[in-house]
Short mmCIF file of C-alpha atoms in Angstrom, two decimals:
data_model
loop_
_atom_site.label_atom_id
_atom_site.label_comp_id
_atom_site.label_asym_id
_atom_site.label_seq_id
_atom_site.Cartn_x
_atom_site.Cartn_y
_atom_site.Cartn_z
CA UNK A 1 3.28 30.12 15.95
CA UNK A 2 2.32 31.55 12.65
CA UNK A 3 1.50 30.00 9.35
CA UNK A 4 4.50 31.57 7.73
CA UNK A 5 6.98 29.83 10.00
CA UNK A 6 7.75 27.12 7.48
CA UNK A 7 7.38 27.92 3.85
CA UNK A 8 5.85 24.87 2.21
CA UNK A 9 5.88 23.89 -1.41
CA UNK A 10 2.74 25.57 -2.60
CA UNK A 11 1.98 23.57 -5.72
CA UNK A 12 1.85 19.84 -6.21
CA UNK A 13 1.15 17.40 -8.96
CA UNK A 14 -1.77 15.62 -7.32
CA UNK A 15 -2.16 11.89 -7.98
CA UNK A 16 -5.60 10.70 -6.81
CA UNK A 17 -5.40 7.09 -8.04
CA UNK A 18 -8.17 4.60 -8.78
CA UNK A 19 -9.71 4.50 -5.30
CA UNK A 20 -10.07 8.24 -4.88
CA UNK A 21 -12.09 8.36 -8.07
CA UNK A 22 -14.44 5.62 -6.83
CA UNK A 23 -14.85 4.15 -3.34
CA UNK A 24 -12.85 6.85 -1.57
CA UNK A 25 -14.32 9.89 -3.28
CA UNK A 26 -14.69 11.70 0.04
CA UNK A 27 -10.92 11.43 0.55
CA UNK A 28 -10.41 13.12 -2.84
CA UNK A 29 -12.98 15.84 -2.15
CA UNK A 30 -11.68 16.59 1.34
CA UNK A 31 -8.03 16.58 0.26
CA UNK A 32 -8.74 19.12 -2.46
CA UNK A 33 -10.76 21.47 -0.29
CA UNK A 34 -8.49 21.34 2.77
CA UNK A 35 -5.34 21.90 0.70
CA UNK A 36 -7.01 24.78 -1.10
CA UNK A 37 -7.98 26.36 2.22
CA UNK A 38 -4.35 26.05 3.35
CA UNK A 39 -3.09 27.75 0.21
CA UNK A 40 -1.61 24.67 -1.40
CA UNK A 41 -2.42 24.33 -5.07
CA UNK A 42 -3.07 20.88 -6.49
CA UNK A 43 -2.73 20.30 -10.19
CA UNK A 44 -4.06 16.89 -11.07
CA UNK A 45 -1.39 14.63 -12.54
CA UNK A 46 -2.27 14.54 -16.23
CA UNK A 47 -3.13 11.12 -17.62
CA UNK A 48 -2.21 9.26 -14.40
CA UNK A 49 -2.57 5.49 -14.26
CA UNK A 50 -2.96 2.84 -11.56
CA UNK A 51 0.16 2.32 -9.42
CA UNK A 52 -0.32 -1.45 -9.49
CA UNK A 53 -0.83 -1.58 -5.73
CA UNK A 54 0.80 -4.29 -3.68
CA UNK A 55 -0.12 -6.80 -6.36
CA UNK A 56 1.49 -5.87 -9.70
CA UNK A 57 5.10 -6.40 -8.59
CA UNK A 58 4.20 -9.86 -7.29
CA UNK A 59 3.15 -10.90 -10.81
CA UNK A 60 6.10 -9.27 -12.55
CA UNK A 61 8.63 -7.07 -10.81
CA UNK A 62 9.31 -4.98 -13.91
CA UNK A 63 5.62 -4.50 -14.69
CA UNK A 64 4.98 -3.33 -11.13
CA UNK A 65 7.87 -0.89 -11.20
CA UNK A 66 6.88 0.50 -14.61
CA UNK A 67 3.23 0.93 -13.61
CA UNK A 68 4.20 2.97 -10.55
CA UNK A 69 7.14 4.64 -12.28
CA UNK A 70 4.93 6.03 -15.03
CA UNK A 71 3.19 8.41 -12.62
CA UNK A 72 6.49 9.58 -11.17
CA UNK A 73 7.72 10.29 -14.69
CA UNK A 74 4.59 12.26 -15.51
CA UNK A 75 4.98 14.36 -12.36
CA UNK A 76 8.62 14.94 -13.29
CA UNK A 77 7.42 16.13 -16.69
CA UNK A 78 5.20 18.67 -14.94
CA UNK A 79 8.24 19.47 -12.79
CA UNK A 80 6.19 19.33 -9.60
CA UNK A 81 6.50 17.18 -6.48
CA UNK A 82 4.03 14.32 -6.59
CA UNK A 83 1.38 14.34 -3.87
CA UNK A 84 -0.78 11.30 -3.20
CA UNK A 85 -3.48 10.98 -0.56
CA UNK A 86 -3.88 7.21 -0.83
CA UNK A 87 -1.24 5.44 1.26
CA UNK A 88 -0.87 2.73 -1.37
CA UNK A 89 -0.37 5.08 -4.32
CA UNK A 90 2.05 7.10 -2.23
CA UNK A 91 4.06 4.08 -1.11
CA UNK A 92 4.31 2.49 -4.55
CA UNK A 93 5.19 5.80 -6.21
CA UNK A 94 7.90 6.41 -3.62
CA UNK A 95 9.19 2.88 -4.17
CA UNK A 96 9.33 3.44 -7.93
CA UNK A 97 11.10 6.75 -7.35
CA UNK A 98 13.75 4.92 -5.34
CA UNK A 99 14.15 2.33 -8.10
CA UNK A 100 14.43 5.07 -10.73
CA UNK A 101 17.33 6.54 -8.79
CA UNK A 102 19.03 3.15 -8.54
CA UNK A 103 21.47 2.73 -11.46
CA UNK A 104 21.01 -1.04 -11.55
CA UNK A 105 17.24 -0.78 -11.99
CA UNK A 106 16.77 2.52 -13.76
CA UNK A 107 17.52 1.42 -17.34
CA UNK A 108 15.13 -1.50 -17.27
CA UNK A 109 12.21 0.58 -15.99
CA UNK A 110 12.97 3.47 -18.32
CA UNK A 111 13.01 1.12 -21.32
CA UNK A 112 9.47 -0.01 -20.50
CA UNK A 113 8.30 3.56 -19.97
CA UNK A 114 9.91 4.53 -23.24
CA UNK A 115 7.72 1.88 -24.92
CA UNK A 116 4.77 3.65 -23.29
CA UNK A 117 5.93 6.83 -24.99
CA UNK A 118 7.29 8.48 -21.87
CA UNK A 119 10.92 9.56 -21.88
CA UNK A 120 12.17 11.21 -18.73
CA UNK A 121 15.84 10.90 -17.82
CA UNK A 122 16.43 12.88 -14.71
CA UNK A 123 14.46 12.49 -11.50
CA UNK A 124 14.67 15.22 -8.92
CA UNK A 125 11.11 15.66 -7.68
CA UNK A 126 9.86 14.30 -4.36
CA UNK A 127 7.01 11.91 -3.67
CA UNK A 128 4.88 13.01 -0.72
CA UNK A 129 1.82 11.90 1.15
CA UNK A 130 -0.86 14.32 2.26
CA UNK A 131 -0.34 13.40 5.96
CA UNK A 132 3.38 14.16 5.62
CA UNK A 133 2.64 17.58 4.10
CA UNK A 134 -0.03 18.41 6.67
CA UNK A 135 2.14 17.59 9.68
CA UNK A 136 5.54 18.74 8.42
CA UNK A 137 4.92 21.62 6.01
CA UNK A 138 1.98 23.57 7.29
CA UNK A 139 0.72 24.78 10.61
CA UNK A 140 -3.03 25.10 10.57
CA UNK A 141 -3.45 25.65 14.31
CA UNK A 142 -4.77 29.15 13.75
CA UNK A 143 -7.27 27.86 11.17
CA UNK A 144 -9.17 25.67 13.62
CA UNK A 145 -12.60 27.24 13.91
CA UNK A 146 -14.57 24.33 15.34
CA UNK A 147 -12.35 22.34 17.72
CA UNK A 148 -13.52 18.75 17.95
CA UNK A 149 -13.71 18.88 21.74
CA UNK A 150 -14.92 15.68 23.33
CA UNK A 151 -14.42 13.56 20.25
CA UNK A 152 -12.47 10.38 20.94
CA UNK A 153 -10.53 9.19 17.92
CA UNK A 154 -8.39 6.14 17.20
CA UNK A 155 -5.77 6.89 14.56
CA UNK A 156 -5.04 3.94 12.32
CA UNK A 157 -1.91 4.06 10.16
CA UNK A 158 -1.92 0.57 8.69
CA UNK A 159 1.12 -0.49 6.71
CA UNK A 160 1.97 1.49 3.62
CA UNK A 161 1.86 4.98 5.10
CA UNK A 162 4.93 4.38 7.25
CA UNK A 163 6.57 1.14 6.10
CA UNK A 164 9.22 0.35 5.03
CA UNK A 165 11.00 3.37 6.48
CA UNK A 166 13.65 3.58 3.74
CA UNK A 167 10.81 4.36 1.35
CA UNK A 168 8.63 6.53 3.63
CA UNK A 169 10.84 7.81 6.40
CA UNK A 170 8.91 10.79 7.77
CA UNK A 171 7.17 8.96 10.62
CA UNK A 172 8.09 6.01 12.79
CA UNK A 173 7.19 2.63 11.26
CA UNK A 174 6.49 1.22 14.76
CA UNK A 175 4.99 4.09 16.72
CA UNK A 176 3.83 6.67 14.22
CA UNK A 177 2.33 9.83 15.69
CA UNK A 178 1.64 12.16 12.77
CA UNK A 179 -2.12 11.57 12.57
CA UNK A 180 -2.38 11.56 16.38
CA UNK A 181 -0.79 15.00 16.45
CA UNK A 182 -2.98 16.26 13.60
CA UNK A 183 -6.07 15.04 15.45
CA UNK A 184 -4.92 16.74 18.64
CA UNK A 185 -4.46 20.00 16.76
CA UNK A 186 -8.07 19.55 15.68
CA UNK A 187 -9.01 19.37 19.34
CA UNK A 188 -9.90 15.69 19.40
CA UNK A 189 -8.94 13.32 22.18
CA UNK A 190 -6.63 10.61 20.82
CA UNK A 191 -6.85 7.13 22.37
CA UNK A 192 -3.79 4.93 22.84
CA UNK A 193 -4.46 2.58 19.95
CA UNK A 194 -2.23 -0.49 19.95
CA UNK A 195 -3.54 -1.69 16.60
CA UNK A 196 -2.50 1.54 14.91
CA UNK A 197 0.16 -0.18 12.79
CA UNK A 198 -1.50 -3.60 12.46
CA UNK A 199 -2.36 -4.84 9.00
CA UNK A 200 -6.01 -5.01 7.92
CA UNK A 201 -5.25 -7.63 5.25
CA UNK A 202 -6.10 -5.33 2.35
CA UNK A 203 -4.18 -7.06 -0.47
CA UNK A 204 -5.57 -10.48 0.46
CA UNK A 205 -9.13 -9.30 1.12
CA UNK A 206 -10.54 -11.03 -1.93
CA UNK A 207 -8.37 -14.14 -2.21
CA UNK A 208 -8.18 -14.90 1.54
CA UNK A 209 -11.26 -13.21 2.88
CA UNK A 210 -11.46 -15.12 6.18
CA UNK A 211 -7.91 -14.16 7.09
CA UNK A 212 -8.49 -10.50 6.19
CA UNK A 213 -11.75 -10.39 8.17
CA UNK A 214 -10.00 -11.76 11.27
CA UNK A 215 -7.38 -9.04 11.03
CA UNK A 216 -9.93 -6.28 10.46
CA UNK A 217 -12.08 -7.54 13.33
CA UNK A 218 -9.18 -7.21 15.78
CA UNK A 219 -8.73 -3.56 14.77
CA UNK A 220 -12.45 -2.77 15.08
CA UNK A 221 -12.61 -4.64 18.41
CA UNK A 222 -9.84 -2.59 19.95
CA UNK A 223 -11.21 0.72 18.71
CA UNK A 224 -14.61 -0.20 20.15
CA UNK A 225 -13.21 -1.33 23.48
CA UNK A 226 -11.35 1.96 23.84
CA UNK A 227 -14.61 3.81 23.36
CA UNK A 228 -13.44 5.57 20.21
CA UNK A 229 -16.09 7.56 18.33
CA UNK A 230 -14.35 6.85 15.05
CA UNK A 231 -11.24 5.50 13.39
CA UNK A 232 -9.14 8.08 11.52
CA UNK A 233 -7.11 6.82 8.56
CA UNK A 234 -5.46 7.72 5.27
CA UNK A 235 -5.77 4.54 3.22
CA UNK A 236 -8.71 3.68 0.96
CA UNK A 237 -7.91 -0.02 1.05
CA UNK A 238 -7.97 -0.03 4.86
CA UNK A 239 -11.26 1.82 4.57
CA UNK A 240 -12.61 -0.89 2.28
CA UNK A 241 -12.00 -3.42 5.03
CA UNK A 242 -12.91 -1.33 8.05
CA UNK A 243 -15.92 0.47 6.61
CA UNK A 244 -17.28 -1.21 3.47
CA UNK A 245 -16.86 -4.71 4.95
CA UNK A 246 -17.87 -3.70 8.45
CA UNK A 247 -21.40 -5.02 8.09
CA UNK A 248 -20.11 -8.30 6.61
CA UNK A 249 -17.80 -8.68 9.60
CA UNK A 250 -20.64 -7.87 12.00
CA UNK A 251 -22.72 -10.58 10.35
CA UNK A 252 -19.95 -13.15 10.25
CA UNK A 253 -18.96 -12.82 13.92
CA UNK A 254 -22.34 -11.86 15.35
CA UNK A 255 -21.08 -8.55 16.70
CA UNK A 256 -22.13 -4.95 16.34
CA UNK A 257 -19.82 -1.99 15.76
CA UNK A 258 -21.51 0.72 13.76
CA UNK A 259 -18.19 2.49 14.04
CA UNK A 260 -17.63 5.50 11.76
CA UNK A 261 -14.42 5.56 9.71
CA UNK A 262 -13.17 8.97 8.66
CA UNK A 263 -10.28 10.17 6.53
CA UNK A 264 -7.78 12.49 8.22
CA UNK A 265 -8.48 15.25 5.70
CA UNK A 266 -12.21 15.09 6.50
CA UNK A 267 -11.45 15.40 10.22
CA UNK A 268 -9.23 18.43 9.64
CA UNK A 269 -11.84 19.94 7.32
CA UNK A 270 -14.50 19.61 10.02
CA UNK A 271 -12.25 21.28 12.59
CA UNK A 272 -11.57 24.08 10.13
CA UNK A 273 -15.29 24.68 10.04
CA UNK A 274 -15.90 23.44 6.50
CA UNK A 275 -19.48 22.19 5.95
CA UNK A 276 -19.68 18.36 6.21
CA UNK A 277 -21.30 17.94 2.81
CA UNK A 278 -18.58 20.00 1.17
CA UNK A 279 -16.09 17.47 2.53
CA UNK A 280 -18.03 14.53 1.10
CA UNK A 281 -18.97 13.24 4.56
CA UNK A 282 -22.44 12.24 3.30
CA UNK A 283 -20.78 9.69 1.04
CA UNK A 284 -19.79 7.28 3.79
CA UNK A 285 -21.40 3.84 3.96
CA UNK A 286 -21.21 3.74 7.76
CA UNK A 287 -22.98 6.96 8.66
CA UNK A 288 -20.98 9.70 10.35
CA UNK A 289 -24.13 11.26 11.85
CA UNK A 290 -23.36 10.20 15.46
CA UNK A 291 -19.98 11.84 15.11
CA UNK A 292 -21.40 15.05 13.67
CA UNK A 293 -23.97 15.18 16.49
CA UNK A 294 -21.20 14.94 19.04
CA UNK A 295 -19.21 17.87 17.71
CA UNK A 296 -22.16 20.12 17.04
CA UNK B 1 38.58 -25.69 13.78
CA UNK B 2 41.08 -22.91 13.38
CA UNK B 3 42.55 -22.72 9.95
CA UNK B 4 46.04 -21.43 9.40
CA UNK B 5 45.34 -20.51 5.81
CA UNK B 6 45.49 -16.83 5.01
CA UNK B 7 42.10 -17.13 3.35
CA UNK B 8 39.63 -17.45 6.18
CA UNK B 9 36.65 -19.58 5.38
CA UNK B 10 34.35 -17.97 7.88
CA UNK B 11 34.34 -14.76 9.80
CA UNK B 12 31.58 -13.31 11.90
CA UNK B 13 29.67 -10.59 10.19
CA UNK B 14 28.27 -10.28 6.75
CA UNK B 15 29.78 -12.63 4.23
CA UNK B 16 27.87 -13.10 1.05
CA UNK B 17 28.04 -16.85 0.47
CA UNK B 18 28.74 -18.16 3.95
CA UNK B 19 26.28 -17.43 6.68
CA UNK B 20 24.32 -19.91 8.69
CA UNK B 21 24.21 -23.31 7.05
CA UNK B 22 26.68 -21.98 4.56
CA UNK B 23 27.52 -25.48 3.39
CA UNK B 24 23.95 -26.02 2.34
CA UNK B 25 23.43 -22.75 0.56
CA UNK B 26 22.28 -22.83 -3.01
CA UNK B 27 23.27 -19.61 -4.63
CA UNK B 28 21.52 -20.31 -7.95
CA UNK B 29 18.08 -20.11 -6.45
CA UNK B 30 19.00 -17.14 -4.33
CA UNK B 31 20.29 -15.30 -7.36
CA UNK B 32 17.07 -15.93 -9.18
CA UNK B 33 15.03 -14.59 -6.29
CA UNK B 34 17.33 -11.61 -5.95
CA UNK B 35 16.95 -10.87 -9.67
CA UNK B 36 13.17 -10.80 -9.28
CA UNK B 37 13.38 -8.76 -6.09
CA UNK B 38 15.04 -5.86 -7.84
CA UNK B 39 18.32 -6.59 -6.09
CA UNK B 40 16.88 -5.10 -2.93
CA UNK B 41 16.97 -8.35 -1.06
CA UNK B 42 20.10 -9.73 0.53
CA UNK B 43 18.93 -13.21 1.37
CA UNK B 44 22.36 -14.56 2.23
CA UNK B 45 22.61 -12.12 5.12
CA UNK B 46 19.80 -13.82 7.06
CA UNK B 47 21.08 -15.21 10.37
CA UNK B 48 17.79 -16.87 11.30
CA UNK B 49 17.01 -14.65 14.27
CA UNK B 50 13.28 -14.98 13.68
CA UNK B 51 12.41 -11.30 14.15
CA UNK B 52 10.42 -11.45 10.91
CA UNK B 53 8.33 -14.35 12.20
CA UNK B 54 7.85 -12.65 15.57
CA UNK B 55 6.20 -9.65 13.97
CA UNK B 56 4.46 -11.39 11.08
CA UNK B 57 0.80 -10.48 10.69
CA UNK B 58 -0.37 -13.81 9.36
CA UNK B 59 2.06 -16.35 10.81
CA UNK B 60 -0.85 -18.17 12.51
CA UNK B 61 -2.23 -19.29 9.16
CA UNK B 62 1.07 -19.91 7.37
CA UNK B 63 2.46 -23.42 6.94
CA UNK B 64 6.01 -22.06 6.91
CA UNK B 65 7.17 -19.05 8.92
CA UNK B 66 8.94 -16.24 7.06
CA UNK B 67 12.16 -17.24 8.85
CA UNK B 68 11.88 -20.81 7.60
CA UNK B 69 10.98 -19.60 4.14
CA UNK B 70 14.18 -17.57 3.93
CA UNK B 71 16.18 -20.58 5.15
CA UNK B 72 14.59 -22.81 2.51
CA UNK B 73 15.47 -20.22 -0.14
CA UNK B 74 19.07 -20.15 1.12
CA UNK B 75 19.16 -23.91 0.79
CA UNK B 76 17.45 -23.93 -2.58
CA UNK B 77 14.53 -26.09 -1.46
CA UNK B 78 12.43 -25.19 -4.48
CA UNK B 79 9.45 -27.41 -3.97
CA UNK B 80 8.98 -26.53 -0.31
CA UNK B 81 9.12 -22.83 -1.06
CA UNK B 82 6.85 -22.83 -4.09
CA UNK B 83 4.24 -25.12 -2.51
CA UNK B 84 4.11 -23.11 0.71
CA UNK B 85 0.93 -21.15 1.46
CA UNK B 86 3.11 -18.50 3.12
CA UNK B 87 3.44 -16.81 -0.26
CA UNK B 88 -0.29 -16.29 -0.50
CA UNK B 89 -1.00 -15.57 3.17
CA UNK B 90 1.48 -12.70 3.20
CA UNK B 91 -0.46 -9.43 3.16
CA UNK B 92 2.59 -7.31 2.24
CA UNK B 93 2.45 -5.38 5.51
CA UNK B 94 6.24 -4.82 5.59
CA UNK B 95 6.51 -5.38 9.36
CA UNK B 96 9.23 -8.00 8.76
CA UNK B 97 11.11 -5.70 6.41
CA UNK B 98 11.00 -2.76 8.77
CA UNK B 99 12.26 -4.89 11.70
CA UNK B 100 14.86 -7.14 10.06
CA UNK B 101 18.25 -6.37 11.65
CA UNK B 102 20.11 -7.72 8.60
CA UNK B 103 18.36 -5.86 5.82
CA UNK B 104 16.94 -9.02 4.27
CA UNK B 105 13.61 -7.44 3.27
CA UNK B 106 11.47 -10.59 3.60
CA UNK B 107 8.45 -8.83 2.01
CA UNK B 108 10.44 -8.22 -1.15
CA UNK B 109 11.74 -11.79 -1.06
CA UNK B 110 8.21 -13.17 -0.81
CA UNK B 111 7.08 -10.83 -3.57
CA UNK B 112 9.90 -12.12 -5.79
CA UNK B 113 9.09 -15.75 -5.02
CA UNK B 114 5.46 -15.10 -5.96
CA UNK B 115 6.64 -13.99 -9.41
CA UNK B 116 8.66 -17.18 -9.78
CA UNK B 117 5.76 -19.31 -8.54
CA UNK B 118 3.43 -17.82 -11.15
CA UNK B 119 6.06 -18.35 -13.86
CA UNK B 120 6.36 -21.98 -12.69
CA UNK B 121 2.66 -22.48 -13.22
CA UNK B 122 1.48 -22.51 -9.59
CA UNK B 123 -2.24 -21.90 -9.74
CA UNK B 124 -4.62 -21.00 -6.92
CA UNK B 125 -7.15 -18.33 -5.94
CA UNK B 126 -4.43 -15.81 -5.15
CA UNK B 127 -2.48 -16.24 -8.38
CA UNK B 128 -5.76 -16.03 -10.26
CA UNK B 129 -6.75 -12.81 -8.54
CA UNK B 130 -3.30 -11.24 -8.91
CA UNK B 131 -3.10 -12.04 -12.60
CA UNK B 132 -6.59 -10.75 -13.36
CA UNK B 133 -5.80 -7.57 -11.40
CA UNK B 134 -2.68 -6.91 -13.46
CA UNK B 135 -4.41 -7.78 -16.74
CA UNK B 136 -7.19 -5.30 -16.03
CA UNK B 137 -4.84 -2.50 -15.03
CA UNK B 138 -2.86 -3.17 -18.21
CA UNK B 139 -6.00 -3.05 -20.30
CA UNK B 140 -7.14 0.47 -19.37
CA UNK B 141 -4.42 1.92 -17.18
CA UNK B 142 -7.03 2.44 -14.46
CA UNK B 143 -8.64 -0.35 -12.47
CA UNK B 144 -12.37 -0.96 -12.94
CA UNK B 145 -13.41 -2.85 -9.83
CA UNK B 146 -16.74 -4.34 -10.98
CA UNK B 147 -14.91 -6.04 -13.82
CA UNK B 148 -12.32 -7.39 -11.39
CA UNK B 149 -15.06 -8.89 -9.20
CA UNK B 150 -16.79 -10.36 -12.23
CA UNK B 151 -13.69 -11.89 -13.78
CA UNK B 152 -12.53 -13.30 -10.45
CA UNK B 153 -15.73 -14.47 -8.80
CA UNK B 154 -18.14 -14.73 -11.71
CA UNK B 155 -21.83 -14.02 -11.48
CA UNK B 156 -22.06 -15.27 -7.91
CA UNK B 157 -19.57 -12.67 -6.68
CA UNK B 158 -21.48 -9.98 -8.54
CA UNK B 159 -24.71 -11.00 -6.83
CA UNK B 160 -23.05 -11.16 -3.42
CA UNK B 161 -21.53 -7.73 -3.92
CA UNK B 162 -24.67 -6.19 -5.39
CA UNK B 163 -26.06 -4.61 -2.17
CA UNK B 164 -22.74 -2.85 -1.49
CA UNK B 165 -22.43 -1.93 -5.17
CA UNK B 166 -25.85 -0.28 -5.16
CA UNK B 167 -24.99 1.75 -2.06
CA UNK B 168 -21.78 2.90 -3.71
CA UNK B 169 -23.57 3.88 -6.93
CA UNK B 170 -26.18 5.82 -4.94
CA UNK B 171 -23.42 7.81 -3.24
CA UNK B 172 -21.72 8.52 -6.56
CA UNK B 173 -18.79 6.32 -5.59
CA UNK B 174 -19.03 3.81 -8.38
CA UNK B 175 -19.62 4.43 -12.04
CA UNK B 176 -20.91 1.81 -14.46
CA UNK B 177 -18.44 3.20 -16.98
CA UNK B 178 -14.74 2.44 -16.66
CA UNK B 179 -12.12 5.18 -16.84
CA UNK B 180 -9.14 4.84 -19.15
CA UNK B 181 -5.86 6.58 -19.75
CA UNK B 182 -5.28 8.40 -23.04
CA UNK B 183 -3.42 5.67 -24.86
CA UNK B 184 -4.25 2.33 -23.25
CA UNK B 185 -3.06 0.28 -26.27
CA UNK B 186 0.47 1.58 -26.09
CA UNK B 187 0.48 1.16 -22.29
CA UNK B 188 -0.75 -2.41 -22.59
CA UNK B 189 1.72 -3.36 -25.29
CA UNK B 190 4.67 -1.94 -23.37
CA UNK B 191 3.74 -3.90 -20.27
CA UNK B 192 3.04 -7.07 -22.18
CA UNK B 193 6.49 -6.85 -23.70
CA UNK B 194 7.98 -6.22 -20.24
CA UNK B 195 6.18 -9.23 -18.80
CA UNK B 196 7.50 -11.41 -21.60
CA UNK B 197 11.07 -10.19 -21.11
CA UNK B 198 10.74 -10.70 -17.36
CA UNK B 199 9.69 -14.30 -18.02
CA UNK B 200 12.62 -14.88 -20.37
CA UNK B 201 15.10 -13.90 -17.72
CA UNK B 202 14.06 -16.83 -15.54
#
C-alpha cells in the first residue's frame, strides 16, 4: 500500500473550538503537527465561534443551530471542507450543516446568521472529523517510525463522534472501530473495551456531578481491569471527565487509577516518531511518563 | 371491530395521528415539541417498544423512562413531562436516537422539551447552568470557562476548582484573559433577537 492510493483533500478549514484553545491544547498541537506531517494543510477557520455544545439547542433550538451554523457558513465562505478535532464541535457543526440543507429549517437559521452579518446561501462543503480523515483518507502505515509495540490501549469513542449515525455516518454508532484500527496501525495492542461507546456524562458534569462521576468511574474501572496502559480518545469533554476529574473520582470512591488519557493524534504522532513535547504530551494533568517509558 | 367504511380508522404501520393510545393523543403538545425539535422528531410514530429505555445511559436515576416520557408527550400530560427529572438527567448521549426503530429521536424530543420547560419558568441547577452557558457564549462568541464556574457556583466553586485551575494555568492550558470573536456585539444581538422570536412562537 502506498500513500498515494487514495487522494485526500489536502486543505481544510480547521475549526479548533473553545476546548482546543484551553484545556485540550495538546489535541490542537498534535492535530496540527500530525496533519502537517501527512501533507494535509490546515487553515484555521477565521473568526470561529463556540458551537454551543450539547447545551445551546436545549435553551433555544434556533440559537443552538445558529451558533453551530455560523462556523459552517464561515468555512463555506473560505470554500474549504470544515475539519474539527473535537467530537462535540464536529457533531454540532455536522448537525447544523444538515439543518442548513433542510428547506424547512434553512431560512430561519440563515435569517439569524444574516443578523450576525454572515450571508451564505449555498452549502456544498463537508464537515469532517480528524479521526474520519485519518482512517478514511490517508494511509500513514509507511510513516510509522516508532511502533508502539507492547502498549495496551483502550479506545474510547464516547457519544458525539459516532452518534447519531445520520449526522456522522462514517463509523458504526454501536461498535465503532476507527480508532482501534488507527491504534493497531501504530503498533499498539487494542483491548476489547465494552465501554467504548458509553457516555461519560459530559454535558451534565457540572449540574449533576454525582451522576457524571458514576458514569466516568465505570469507564475508568473497565479500562483498569483490562490492564490498559491508557485510554485513547478524541473528545475534550470526555477528557475533562476521565483525566481532569480523575483525581476527584479517586478521592470520592477511594480508588486509585493514575490512568493516562491520550488523544488519538498524540498516539499517532508518537508512533510517527515525533518528539513527545512537540505533541504537547507534557501538558497532560495525569502524567504520560509511564506510557512514554513503556514505548522507549 | 372491523369497519366497513372505506376510510379505515386504523391500519398497522405509520399513521401520523393514530398509533398506540391514539384516542388519548394530544396533537397540540406534540406539535409544539416538534416545532422546537426542528421537525426532526416524529413523536407520533412511537410504538412504545422501550428500546430507548433499554439503552438509556441514565435511566437508573430518572423518575420517568424515556419511553414513558414519549408516551406522556403523546398524551399531552404537560405537568408530568415538565416536572420530570428525566429532562435534566439526560446526558444527550444519543444512544436512544441511534437505536430507535421508528425514527422518533428521543434525544431531540428531550432537547425540545427542555426549551419549553425553560420558557415555562422551570428553574433548577440544570436550567441555571444551561442558561448561563448560553449567555456567556453569546457575550463573547467563545466560552470562557472560569467565568462560567464563577457565575454558576460562585466563590465556593472557584475555590474548589482552584487547584485544578492552577495546574491548567501552569501548563498553559488556561488563560486569565477571555478570547472573543471580532464582532461580539452583533453576534449577541442577533442571538438575543432569535431567542426572543423563538419564545414568541410558543
